[in-house]
Amino acid sequence: MNTLSAEREIEHLMTLHPKGFDLSLDRVSRLLDKLGNPQDHMPPAIHIAGTNGKGSCAAFTRAILEAQGLLVHTHTSPHLVNWHERYRIAADGGSRLVDDATLAEAIARVAKANDGQQITVFEILSAVGFLLFSEHPADVVVMEVGLGGRFDATNVIARPAASVIMPVSMDHEAYLGDRVELIAAEKAGIIKPGCPVVIGSQPHEAALEVLADTAARLGCPTHIYGQDFFAFAEHGRMVYQDQDGLMDLSLPRMTGRHQLANASAAIAAVKAAGFDPRENAIDRAMTTASWPGRMQKLPHGKLMELAPAGAEIWVDGGHNPGAGIVISEALAELEQKDPRPLFMIAGMINTKDQSGYFHAFNGLVKHVYTVPVDFSDASVGNDELAVRASAAGLSAEPVSSVANALMLLRDNWQETDVPPRILIGGSLYLVGAVLAENGTPPT
């Protein structure tokens, strides 16, 4: 008798249903109704949307709640290496990635309930999350939106404990619109009448206006970064301030100045949702929260062995111009503290603004090696990507793989040279493949 496997169950779904997104709530609502509407039987939910920073905010939020001693379920999307990464199940001592047997059984139940009806795989997997979170005890759910907000399959939560909108910028224009205010309107779709709203740091005033106006129109208690709460670094510490006063906290473990804003949004969200976090719990969360594949330093592994001796390798799956800006700022901070020549290994897919992403690194990166993204049908060819990087003012050349780029860099390196700093990025698909090949997948 064959035992269920989550990967096999999902592979079977992939053969039956279309890839990608088809934004609508009709199909997932029909399926959830057949399952007994598990989304209505979950613990209170903190629902997080935005273009950039959603995952980091979710990680900080979970860390704060768990440091408070609460049991927390978490849904994030997409995964990097294994599908199980999308679901963390609450447990004493901290949540764990869902085990394979539990996930496979839930997928099979949801697929059976769907009974072959037209639906996307993401919608099925969102229903799986609601089912898992309704059947395992917890105090709170942290739920990250997959794409957009208004028609995202997670947007069936009638009354979230808090809705959070992280920075909004240009991305997924084919689905969400070609102006930042249109994209903000889609993200604002998770805001529910009368429910608390936290608006994170917004790089575009037009987006902030849309979000704030929507919250006001729906009568929501609203907390806006820069107006009602904010954070800054001072004397090697993080200072968080809101209407309740100041908190003197440890700096976030996650790299980059932008993580101060992400962390502050998480603090504001936990408070807005009514969980009244203790300052010592928040301080502990700053030192423990992590988010794989986002300014993650590789400490060891197979790929590290191919790089020049003493090199630093950082991976970040950010793939739009807004992400490029915060990544480049984080790398500039590292350069100030520890100067090293910076190289980039980049792979991207054809739905992203490759030139806009590369522009953020102009004057910072010494040379770019462009590679194909082997795990995506939408990969931009490495030759074409090198042209895009060159057009953005960067020195660039195409190579066949990340491993070959590292070896090429190593072969051209002199022992007397300062060891390089290397960023591998431009695509979550690429970062996932790198973490798998390096032998360091998320756990």
JSON list of C-alpha atoms in Angstrom, two decimals, residues 41-44 70-74 88-91 132-142 275:
[
{"chain": "A", "resi": 41, "resn": "HIS", "atom": "CA", "xyz": [-13.12, 28.19, 12.76]},
{"chain": "A", "resi": 42, "resn": "MET", "atom": "CA", "xyz": [-9.48, 29.30, 13.00]},
{"chain": "A", "resi": 43, "resn": "PRO", "atom": "CA", "xyz": [-7.98, 31.31, 15.86]},
{"chain": "A", "resi": 44, "resn": "PRO", "atom": "CA", "xyz": [-7.84, 35.11, 15.36]},
{"chain": "A", "resi": 70, "resn": "LEU", "atom": "CA", "xyz": [1.41, 32.00, 22.52]},
{"chain": "A", "resi": 71, "resn": "LEU", "atom": "CA", "xyz": [0.76, 29.13, 20.10]},
{"chain": "A", "resi": 72, "resn": "VAL", "atom": "CA", "xyz": [1.05, 30.43, 16.52]},
{"chain": "A", "resi": 73, "resn": "HIS", "atom": "CA", "xyz": [0.14, 29.00, 13.11]},
{"chain": "A", "resi": 74, "resn": "THR", "atom": "CA", "xyz": [1.80, 30.70, 10.12]},
{"chain": "A", "resi": 88, "resn": "ARG", "atom": "CA", "xyz": [4.05, 26.29, 10.30]},
{"chain": "A", "resi": 89, "resn": "ILE", "atom": "CA", "xyz": [1.92, 24.46, 12.89]},
{"chain": "A", "resi": 90, "resn": "ALA", "atom": "CA", "xyz": [1.77, 25.76, 16.46]},
{"chain": "A", "resi": 91, "resn": "ALA", "atom": "CA", "xyz": [3.66, 23.75, 19.07]},
{"chain": "A", "resi": 132, "resn": "LEU", "atom": "CA", "xyz": [-4.80, 22.68, 8.99]},
{"chain": "A", "resi": 133, "resn": "PHE", "atom": "CA", "xyz": [-5.12, 25.84, 11.07]},
{"chain": "A", "resi": 134, "resn": "SER", "atom": "CA", "xyz": [-8.73, 25.09, 12.03]},
{"chain": "A", "resi": 135, "resn": "GLU", "atom": "CA", "xyz": [-7.96, 21.53, 13.18]},
{"chain": "A", "resi": 136, "resn": "HIS", "atom": "CA", "xyz": [-4.82, 22.15, 15.25]},
{"chain": "A", "resi": 137, "resn": "PRO", "atom": "CA", "xyz": [-5.10, 24.22, 18.44]},
{"chain": "A", "resi": 138, "resn": "ALA", "atom": "CA", "xyz": [-3.45, 27.64, 18.53]},
{"chain": "A", "resi": 139, "resn": "ASP", "atom": "CA", "xyz": [-3.94, 31.14, 19.90]},
{"chain": "A", "resi": 140, "resn": "VAL", "atom": "CA", "xyz": [-3.38, 33.09, 16.68]},
{"chain": "A", "resi": 141, "resn": "VAL", "atom": "CA", "xyz": [-2.78, 32.68, 12.94]},
{"chain": "A", "resi": 142, "resn": "VAL", "atom": "CA", "xyz": [-0.29, 34.78, 10.95]},
{"chain": "A", "resi": 275, "resn": "PHE", "atom": "CA", "xyz": [-2.20, 40.73, 22.19]}
]
